[in-house]
XYZ file of C-alpha atoms in Angstrom:
600
model
C 117.667 206.019 60.353
C 118.876 203.444 57.817
C 116.658 204.726 55.014
C 117.689 208.306 55.718
C 121.364 207.384 55.554
C 120.954 205.659 52.196
C 119.105 208.632 50.720
C 121.846 210.960 51.877
C 124.550 208.798 50.372
C 122.649 208.512 47.105
C 122.413 212.265 46.836
C 126.111 212.723 47.601
C 127.171 210.091 45.089
C 125.009 211.561 42.350
C 126.693 214.913 42.812
C 130.126 213.308 42.705
C 129.547 212.290 39.107
C 128.246 215.685 38.082
C 130.783 217.863 39.854
C 134.478 217.038 39.690
C 135.160 219.922 42.064
C 133.086 218.315 44.808
C 134.454 219.005 48.308
C 133.544 216.202 50.695
C 133.990 218.354 53.784
C 131.321 220.921 52.966
C 128.771 218.233 52.253
C 129.708 216.383 55.429
C 128.799 219.486 57.365
C 125.184 219.428 56.132
C 124.908 215.639 56.146
C 126.126 215.425 59.734
C 123.538 217.952 60.886
C 120.745 216.118 59.045
C 121.756 212.794 60.519
C 122.009 214.303 63.978
C 118.401 215.473 63.744
C 117.160 212.215 62.227
C 118.914 210.082 64.839
C 117.133 211.471 67.871
C 114.976 209.339 70.167
C 115.673 205.966 68.563
C 115.931 204.398 72.023
C 113.057 205.013 74.443
C 113.501 207.886 76.878
C 114.677 206.992 80.345
C 116.586 203.859 79.305
C 119.800 203.255 81.242
C 122.527 200.767 80.252
C 123.216 198.414 83.161
C 125.479 195.709 81.673
C 127.774 195.125 78.696
C 128.953 191.937 76.966
C 131.936 192.236 74.633
C 133.566 189.570 72.471
C 136.646 190.648 70.482
C 138.584 188.784 67.810
C 142.207 189.584 67.084
C 142.543 188.765 63.393
C 142.020 191.039 60.380
C 140.135 190.318 57.212
C 141.526 192.980 54.898
C 139.091 194.816 52.669
C 140.298 195.781 49.217
C 138.298 198.879 48.343
C 137.306 199.370 44.702
C 136.831 203.087 44.173
C 135.755 205.103 41.095
C 137.753 207.816 39.399
C 135.806 211.015 39.881
C 138.164 213.896 39.146
C 139.247 215.242 35.799
C 142.871 214.553 36.678
C 142.086 210.873 37.212
C 142.735 210.768 40.953
C 140.738 207.976 42.514
C 138.283 208.900 45.214
C 140.261 207.382 48.069
C 143.310 209.484 47.300
C 141.215 212.627 46.854
C 139.705 212.166 50.295
C 143.063 211.320 51.870
C 144.690 214.406 50.386
C 141.875 216.721 51.445
C 141.892 215.334 54.955
C 145.706 215.277 54.988
C 145.679 211.878 56.691
C 145.195 208.204 55.719
C 141.552 207.186 55.851
C 142.224 204.342 58.258
C 143.658 206.768 60.817
C 141.191 209.654 60.477
C 140.566 211.756 63.528
C 138.479 214.885 63.800
C 141.375 217.286 63.864
C 142.467 216.022 60.436
C 139.205 217.211 58.929
C 140.098 220.847 59.593
C 142.268 221.807 56.667
C 143.965 225.233 56.582
C 142.527 225.627 53.099
C 139.026 225.926 54.554
C 138.053 229.244 56.092
C 137.234 229.289 59.769
C 133.588 230.068 59.021
C 133.285 227.061 56.708
C 135.282 224.706 58.897
C 133.529 221.546 60.007
C 134.451 222.554 63.530
C 132.388 225.729 63.469
C 129.786 225.442 66.198
C 129.283 221.702 65.776
C 128.999 219.561 68.921
C 131.342 216.601 69.296
C 128.592 214.090 68.557
C 127.907 215.707 65.167
C 131.609 215.684 64.312
C 131.664 212.008 65.117
C 128.665 211.410 62.891
C 130.443 213.200 60.048
C 133.321 210.750 60.266
C 131.065 207.759 59.835
C 129.459 209.412 56.833
C 132.918 209.383 55.216
C 133.196 205.665 55.875
C 129.687 204.870 54.661
C 130.163 207.062 51.604
C 133.295 205.142 50.631
C 131.521 201.814 51.022
C 128.508 202.964 49.032
C 130.533 204.403 46.165
C 132.608 201.229 46.081
C 129.565 199.010 45.612
C 127.524 201.153 43.232
C 129.885 202.596 40.610
C 131.513 201.155 37.593
C 134.615 202.990 36.350
C 136.986 201.621 38.950
C 140.508 202.022 40.133
C 141.473 200.149 43.285
C 143.514 200.923 46.355
C 143.755 199.522 49.834
C 141.821 201.157 52.634
C 143.002 198.778 55.389
C 140.567 199.070 58.235
C 137.730 201.548 57.613
C 136.557 200.855 61.108
C 138.104 201.260 64.531
C 138.364 204.989 65.189
C 135.757 205.733 62.494
C 133.191 202.961 62.721
C 132.224 203.295 66.357
C 131.107 206.879 65.790
C 127.990 205.709 63.945
C 126.247 204.796 67.146
C 127.776 207.436 69.395
C 125.156 210.102 68.794
C 122.382 207.640 69.588
C 124.021 206.711 72.885
C 124.660 210.192 74.245
C 121.576 210.385 76.457
C 121.070 206.686 77.245
C 122.000 205.260 80.637
C 123.338 201.712 80.409
C 122.790 198.732 82.624
C 125.204 196.035 81.571
C 127.413 195.146 78.633
C 128.811 191.960 77.097
C 131.739 192.441 74.742
C 133.394 189.721 72.660
C 136.205 190.639 70.299
C 138.839 189.235 68.013
C 142.508 189.967 68.557
C 144.268 192.812 66.738
C 146.513 192.651 63.691
C 149.056 189.841 63.875
C 152.016 188.606 61.866
C 151.720 185.521 59.615
C 152.043 182.116 61.240
C 155.190 180.032 60.799
C 153.348 177.788 58.335
C 152.406 180.767 56.192
C 155.924 182.215 56.406
C 157.354 178.994 55.017
C 154.783 179.057 52.212
C 155.884 182.599 51.350
C 159.494 181.385 51.241
C 158.407 178.738 48.736
C 156.587 181.401 46.726
C 159.776 183.489 46.576
C 161.709 180.467 45.371
C 159.170 179.649 42.670
C 158.935 183.256 41.477
C 162.706 183.242 41.136
C 162.467 180.106 38.990
C 159.818 181.715 36.772
C 162.009 184.786 36.202
C 165.054 182.615 35.493
C 163.083 180.434 33.077
C 161.868 183.514 31.193
C 165.425 184.881 30.972
C 166.780 181.574 29.665
C 164.096 181.546 26.975
C 165.025 185.142 26.158
C 161.485 186.293 26.837
C 160.814 189.948 27.522
C 160.490 190.908 31.194
C 159.219 194.366 30.344
C 155.748 193.585 31.749
C 157.076 192.074 34.967
C 156.996 194.553 37.880
C 160.460 195.424 39.163
C 159.649 194.403 42.748
C 158.833 190.880 41.590
C 162.352 190.305 40.262
C 164.399 188.933 43.115
C 161.575 189.311 45.648
C 162.196 187.754 49.064
C 159.671 187.324 51.845
C 159.986 190.094 54.463
C 159.421 187.387 57.101
C 162.138 185.024 55.843
C 164.442 185.588 58.841
C 161.734 185.096 61.463
C 161.747 181.958 63.589
C 158.383 182.549 65.258
C 155.076 183.905 63.979
C 151.438 184.608 64.688
C 152.106 187.174 67.410
C 150.204 190.414 67.931
C 152.174 193.177 66.209
C 152.456 196.797 67.331
C 149.653 197.877 65.030
C 147.438 195.266 66.682
C 148.423 196.530 70.117
C 147.458 200.061 69.115
C 144.123 198.854 67.717
C 143.217 197.143 70.966
C 144.556 199.949 73.179
C 142.484 202.557 71.330
C 139.465 200.257 71.373
C 139.702 200.075 75.172
C 139.749 203.886 75.370
C 136.756 204.223 73.038
C 134.647 201.668 74.881
C 135.165 203.393 78.222
C 134.405 206.822 76.751
C 131.325 205.526 74.984
C 129.785 203.973 78.111
C 130.817 206.240 81.008
C 127.874 205.126 83.184
C 128.935 201.503 82.991
C 132.573 202.165 83.820
C 132.244 204.688 86.604
C 132.902 202.022 89.275
C 136.368 201.421 90.700
C 138.021 198.578 88.790
C 137.619 195.120 90.300
C 138.036 191.825 88.390
C 134.611 190.661 89.569
C 132.940 193.840 88.327
C 134.822 193.994 85.004
C 136.100 190.452 84.283
C 138.506 190.242 81.323
C 138.925 186.789 79.787
C 141.000 185.558 76.860
C 141.859 182.257 75.273
C 145.255 180.723 76.025
C 146.545 181.700 72.583
C 149.170 184.433 73.214
C 147.855 186.901 70.604
C 144.395 186.818 72.200
C 145.706 187.385 75.728
C 148.078 190.095 74.440
C 145.033 191.779 72.868
C 143.267 191.647 76.224
C 146.277 193.263 77.920
C 146.483 196.065 75.315
C 142.732 196.648 75.624
C 142.982 196.732 79.425
C 145.778 199.301 79.285
C 143.537 201.598 77.241
C 140.411 200.775 79.195
C 142.144 201.654 82.510
C 144.342 204.445 81.174
C 145.114 207.046 83.853
C 143.109 205.073 86.416
C 146.102 203.958 88.498
C 149.404 205.139 89.950
C 151.969 203.078 88.034
C 154.518 205.175 86.147
C 154.059 208.504 84.347
C 151.073 207.138 82.376
C 149.305 206.203 85.644
C 148.628 202.601 84.652
C 147.122 200.123 87.022
C 147.310 196.326 87.248
C 144.355 194.261 86.077
C 143.543 190.567 85.738
C 143.206 188.549 82.523
C 142.048 184.974 83.065
C 141.940 181.989 80.706
C 140.521 178.481 80.565
C 142.539 175.498 79.413
C 142.492 175.031 75.648
C 141.354 171.456 76.186
C 138.185 172.462 78.061
C 137.342 176.024 76.986
C 133.889 175.533 75.471
C 133.025 179.221 75.956
C 135.687 180.856 73.755
C 137.380 177.921 71.989
C 134.409 175.642 71.479
C 135.691 174.861 67.981
C 138.777 173.204 69.472
C 136.686 170.986 71.738
C 133.984 170.028 69.211
C 134.828 166.668 67.651
C 131.981 166.717 65.125
C 132.964 170.169 63.896
C 136.592 169.179 63.406
C 135.458 166.105 61.438
C 133.048 168.240 59.378
C 135.739 170.795 58.578
C 138.228 168.111 57.572
C 135.657 166.671 55.144
C 134.628 170.042 53.727
C 137.985 171.736 53.164
C 138.818 169.787 49.954
C 135.350 170.593 48.576
C 135.806 174.293 49.359
C 139.202 174.282 47.618
C 137.477 172.720 44.605
C 134.878 175.509 44.535
C 137.652 178.116 44.424
C 139.611 176.413 41.633
C 137.702 177.889 38.708
C 138.270 181.446 39.960
C 141.952 180.824 40.653
C 142.396 179.186 37.238
C 140.737 182.139 35.501
C 142.961 184.641 37.301
C 146.063 182.484 36.770
C 145.451 182.564 33.034
C 144.969 186.349 33.131
C 148.207 186.914 35.076
C 150.158 184.685 32.699
C 148.945 186.731 29.759
C 149.443 190.048 31.545
C 152.990 189.478 32.829
C 154.348 186.745 30.556
C 155.261 184.381 33.416
C 154.118 180.778 33.800
C 152.166 181.203 37.026
C 150.351 178.240 38.511
C 147.190 178.229 40.633
C 149.103 177.929 43.898
C 151.181 181.007 43.010
C 148.028 183.093 42.568
C 146.565 181.931 45.877
C 149.784 182.873 47.678
C 150.114 186.205 45.867
C 146.601 187.055 47.065
C 147.603 186.088 50.603
C 150.743 188.223 50.226
C 148.615 191.171 49.055
C 146.525 190.992 52.234
C 149.554 190.614 54.486
C 151.479 193.467 52.867
C 148.514 195.789 53.129
C 147.419 194.926 56.671
C 150.791 194.346 58.349
C 153.311 196.360 56.291
C 151.116 199.107 54.788
C 152.370 198.153 51.315
C 149.670 198.426 48.666
C 151.571 198.807 45.393
C 153.205 195.388 45.052
C 151.257 192.130 45.264
C 147.880 193.899 45.363
C 148.796 195.824 42.229
C 149.098 192.575 40.256
C 145.320 192.095 40.231
C 142.602 193.981 38.389
C 139.554 195.293 40.274
C 137.343 192.475 39.004
C 139.953 189.919 40.071
C 140.135 191.464 43.529
C 136.347 191.200 43.809
C 136.451 187.517 42.832
C 139.280 186.700 45.238
C 137.446 188.415 48.075
C 134.378 186.379 47.204
C 136.326 183.097 47.416
C 137.490 184.110 50.908
C 133.916 184.951 51.899
C 132.633 181.687 50.440
C 135.173 179.697 52.454
C 134.257 181.496 55.675
C 130.528 181.027 55.007
C 130.875 177.271 54.516
C 133.462 176.469 57.190
C 132.638 179.016 59.907
C 129.324 180.702 59.119
C 125.789 179.967 57.997
C 126.919 177.258 55.572
C 126.257 174.497 58.115
C 124.399 174.646 61.422
C 127.192 172.923 63.355
C 129.400 175.976 62.672
C 127.311 178.070 65.057
C 125.394 175.496 67.143
C 128.692 174.650 68.835
C 128.756 178.239 70.118
C 125.660 177.720 72.299
C 127.705 177.708 75.572
C 128.833 181.285 74.810
C 125.256 182.351 74.049
C 124.060 180.761 77.308
C 126.820 182.583 79.185
C 125.722 185.917 77.707
C 122.054 185.444 78.605
C 122.918 184.238 82.100
C 125.074 187.316 82.708
C 122.206 189.575 81.598
C 119.776 187.810 83.916
C 122.202 188.265 86.797
C 122.471 191.983 85.978
C 118.665 192.294 85.969
C 118.480 190.519 89.330
C 121.074 192.902 90.790
C 119.075 195.852 89.447
C 115.764 194.551 90.785
C 117.194 193.733 94.209
C 119.007 197.079 94.369
C 122.459 195.634 95.013
C 125.076 198.115 96.158
C 127.315 199.650 93.448
C 130.553 197.728 93.069
C 129.009 194.486 94.341
C 127.947 193.021 90.991
C 129.284 192.605 87.459
C 128.749 195.471 85.011
C 130.701 194.305 81.947
C 132.035 190.995 80.682
C 134.988 191.433 78.295
C 136.229 188.490 76.205
C 139.061 188.168 73.659
C 139.120 185.300 71.223
C 139.282 184.384 67.530
C 137.381 184.445 64.241
C 136.179 180.919 65.062
C 134.506 182.457 68.130
C 133.069 185.691 66.780
C 131.695 184.336 63.486
C 129.557 181.591 65.115
C 128.349 184.052 67.751
C 127.387 186.495 64.992
C 125.382 183.692 63.349
C 123.672 182.757 66.618
C 122.388 186.333 66.800
C 121.123 186.082 63.210
C 123.100 189.076 61.966
C 123.544 189.857 58.250
C 120.294 188.030 57.423
C 116.997 189.211 56.023
C 113.723 187.984 57.533
C 113.290 185.016 55.179
C 116.859 183.842 55.779
C 116.387 184.140 59.540
C 113.253 182.012 59.330
C 115.217 179.375 57.436
C 117.831 179.298 60.171
C 115.085 178.877 62.779
C 113.743 175.905 60.777
C 117.310 174.587 60.510
C 117.280 174.856 56.727
C 120.487 175.615 54.838
C 121.132 179.036 53.324
C 122.353 179.793 49.844
C 126.070 180.715 49.725
C 127.012 184.360 49.044
C 126.413 185.163 45.357
C 129.344 185.612 43.016
C 130.325 189.119 41.885
C 129.085 191.332 40.368
C 125.985 190.446 42.415
C 125.840 192.181 45.811
C 126.010 190.257 49.084
C 125.669 190.908 52.811
C 128.157 188.246 53.863
C 131.624 189.805 53.654
C 134.510 188.670 55.812
C 135.910 192.178 55.966
C 132.663 193.321 57.587
C 131.764 190.266 59.653
C 135.143 189.673 61.272
C 137.938 192.227 60.736
C 140.986 192.481 63.014
C 139.701 193.662 66.397
C 136.204 192.795 65.126
C 133.718 192.600 67.945
C 130.163 191.996 69.056
C 128.759 194.042 71.892
C 125.454 193.427 73.674
C 124.299 196.280 75.884
C 121.501 195.648 78.380
C 119.339 198.723 79.037
C 117.020 199.351 81.936
C 113.872 201.223 80.790
C 111.638 201.611 83.867
C 109.377 204.171 82.184
C 108.490 201.813 79.325
C 104.950 200.477 79.531
C 105.987 197.149 78.053
C 109.376 195.592 78.630
C 111.555 197.050 81.380
C 114.783 195.753 79.839
C 116.100 195.959 76.296
C 119.127 194.472 74.509
C 121.030 196.496 71.940
C 123.470 194.713 69.635
C 126.487 196.490 68.144
C 128.704 194.786 65.601
C 132.167 196.315 65.267
C 130.908 199.201 67.426
C 128.039 199.827 65.020
C 124.333 199.319 65.924
C 123.120 196.489 63.707
C 119.564 195.300 62.983
C 118.474 191.845 64.116
C 116.143 189.993 61.750
C 114.817 188.084 64.771
C 113.678 191.362 66.330
C 111.810 192.856 63.370
C 114.958 194.453 61.978
C 115.693 196.504 65.096
C 118.996 196.750 66.932
C 117.084 197.509 70.168
C 115.070 194.505 71.327
C 112.973 193.780 74.444
C 114.962 191.314 76.549
C 112.182 188.722 76.776
C 111.616 188.902 73.004
C 115.364 188.575 72.449
C 115.385 185.405 74.551
C 112.254 183.961 72.958
C 112.918 184.644 69.276
C 116.696 184.664 68.992
C 118.122 182.646 71.882
C 115.566 179.934 72.731
C 115.600 178.105 69.349
C 119.336 177.510 69.765
C 119.211 176.360 73.380
C 117.433 173.139 72.471
C 120.799 172.043 71.094
C 123.031 170.836 73.891
C 126.772 171.304 73.288
C 127.565 167.653 74.015
C 124.898 166.388 71.625
C 126.104 168.800 68.924
C 129.809 168.055 69.304
C 130.392 164.593 70.759
C 131.437 162.015 68.204
C 129.748 158.722 68.971
C 132.180 155.767 69.063
C 131.677 153.303 66.257
C 130.338 149.883 67.105
C 133.210 147.366 67.196
C 133.093 144.962 64.309
C 132.481 141.367 65.522
C 134.763 138.994 63.685
C 134.719 135.192 63.913
C 137.193 133.565 66.269
C 138.713 131.631 63.374
C 139.726 134.911 61.744
C 141.570 136.051 64.873
C 143.315 132.661 65.192
C 144.378 132.663 61.570
C 145.948 136.123 61.981
C 147.810 134.868 65.066
C 149.183 131.819 63.266
C 150.273 133.910 60.270
C 152.094 136.290 62.609
C 153.859 133.425 64.412
C 154.819 131.841 61.084
C 156.273 135.114 59.832
C 158.339 135.429 63.009
C 159.849 131.989 62.444
C 160.725 132.714 58.831
C 162.165 136.188 59.303
C 164.466 136.570 62.310
C 164.833 140.291 61.618
C 161.134 141.057 61.974
C 161.402 141.811 65.709
C 163.469 144.891 65.042
C 160.666 146.745 63.192
C 159.176 149.767 64.930
C 155.551 148.697 64.599
C 156.177 145.577 66.654
């Protein structure tokens, strides 16, 4: 399936360069049909999903898409596609693909089943990604989240005929506002930009190159007293995700809701629990009697922050916190050369005396404007495509070192979550084998957490690795950091952990299979993803999954990984202690004000 997809995209991209009149929709029609045929029978016949594990993270890593100019008028590809579909890419739905300009006979809707339509949407997404990585004559624009409503379609066709047994789902919260700390930093940026403009005016320097928005710019969050909350866009992301998950796995969610059958858990951080609530509202839409929308009540439970080693293991892991504190200055040092290079370029381009910290904050502002405010022509427009690529790489490098494969403690501390997932699958298998009555056992485990949860869990599964890298991880050898642009890389924050990013593990029952009766399928951001530990397949026999992927990690106990051993007390001679006592007494006699000091 993967090879076929790449060949299709190569052929489409080649035609883009040769034909400026290329119409994406007509090619999607043929591509969707080809993919539909090629996708059949990837999962063994007779397999039924019996359980689902889901882990969701709320925070977004914005992707800045670099897209080639392909039309004679100079329109970049993203805008061409948006105009033809008459809708922003990040909010595409099937009905937007049917333009009045296309005849009814040629319409993508003509005689195509829903699953093929859905496949066509993912082709759009994959096409954009492919063109972005492979072509040179670039113009950039923001494509926010090319996931959500689009990305999950990739696996939909493959799941149409499969019965499910059980699912685990872990996800990150949806889009949120900046934290108070970041808001104050943006206030400082506004103040410093004002000083730069004033300094240039006093020196009678030309401001012709300075964008108008930059003159007198104030942070849009300057009046806010609180931050970090889930915003409405984040609520919509999670609500729609809940709807999609239920529609994608109807066999798993046919039971009447009960908190023991479909437990929903979140961390005690408000944006994570708010994400769980929004998801639950979509997941149980029209399943109750409350109000015109027929909502129903549901439970969201949390563990104390101080003891939650399942979803906030990073908060409870002393060794990790010490490691991160040591590493952060070194990571900042690695990013300095890139920031200095871009600082120099911006100074030359706009005639203002930017400093490194300004550039770092302008990049942060770019991501916030694009993801939260849908503004893409201000801060983001300051940077060239190559600068955007380098800044994205510095973000990815930081995440790799501090949260990902850069050090084994980053993911070893997530072993309690991995154990919880495997245990839940084993319980689902037991219920299946013992023929427990429907509604008497758990069918899905839904969890809402943070990037610091999803990234380590992704690493524990060995995702985004080739076979040699996976073997290194198994031998506990360090991996090379993601290569610097223009070299390609698998490790991208925008892919690994976007807002509402998630990992889903679906347990399938396959009684007709001559080998294993149970298989695990892994989906990352609703997309089937190959596991290097399972010969590059996203569909792995359960026992092989436990042996090759899980077992090597379970030899690391959470307490041994995370507990900081107390240092041995230093034994000092008694004379030293006495001398300190006498000095203290002498100082008291010679300074009658000493007793008023706070440290005494």
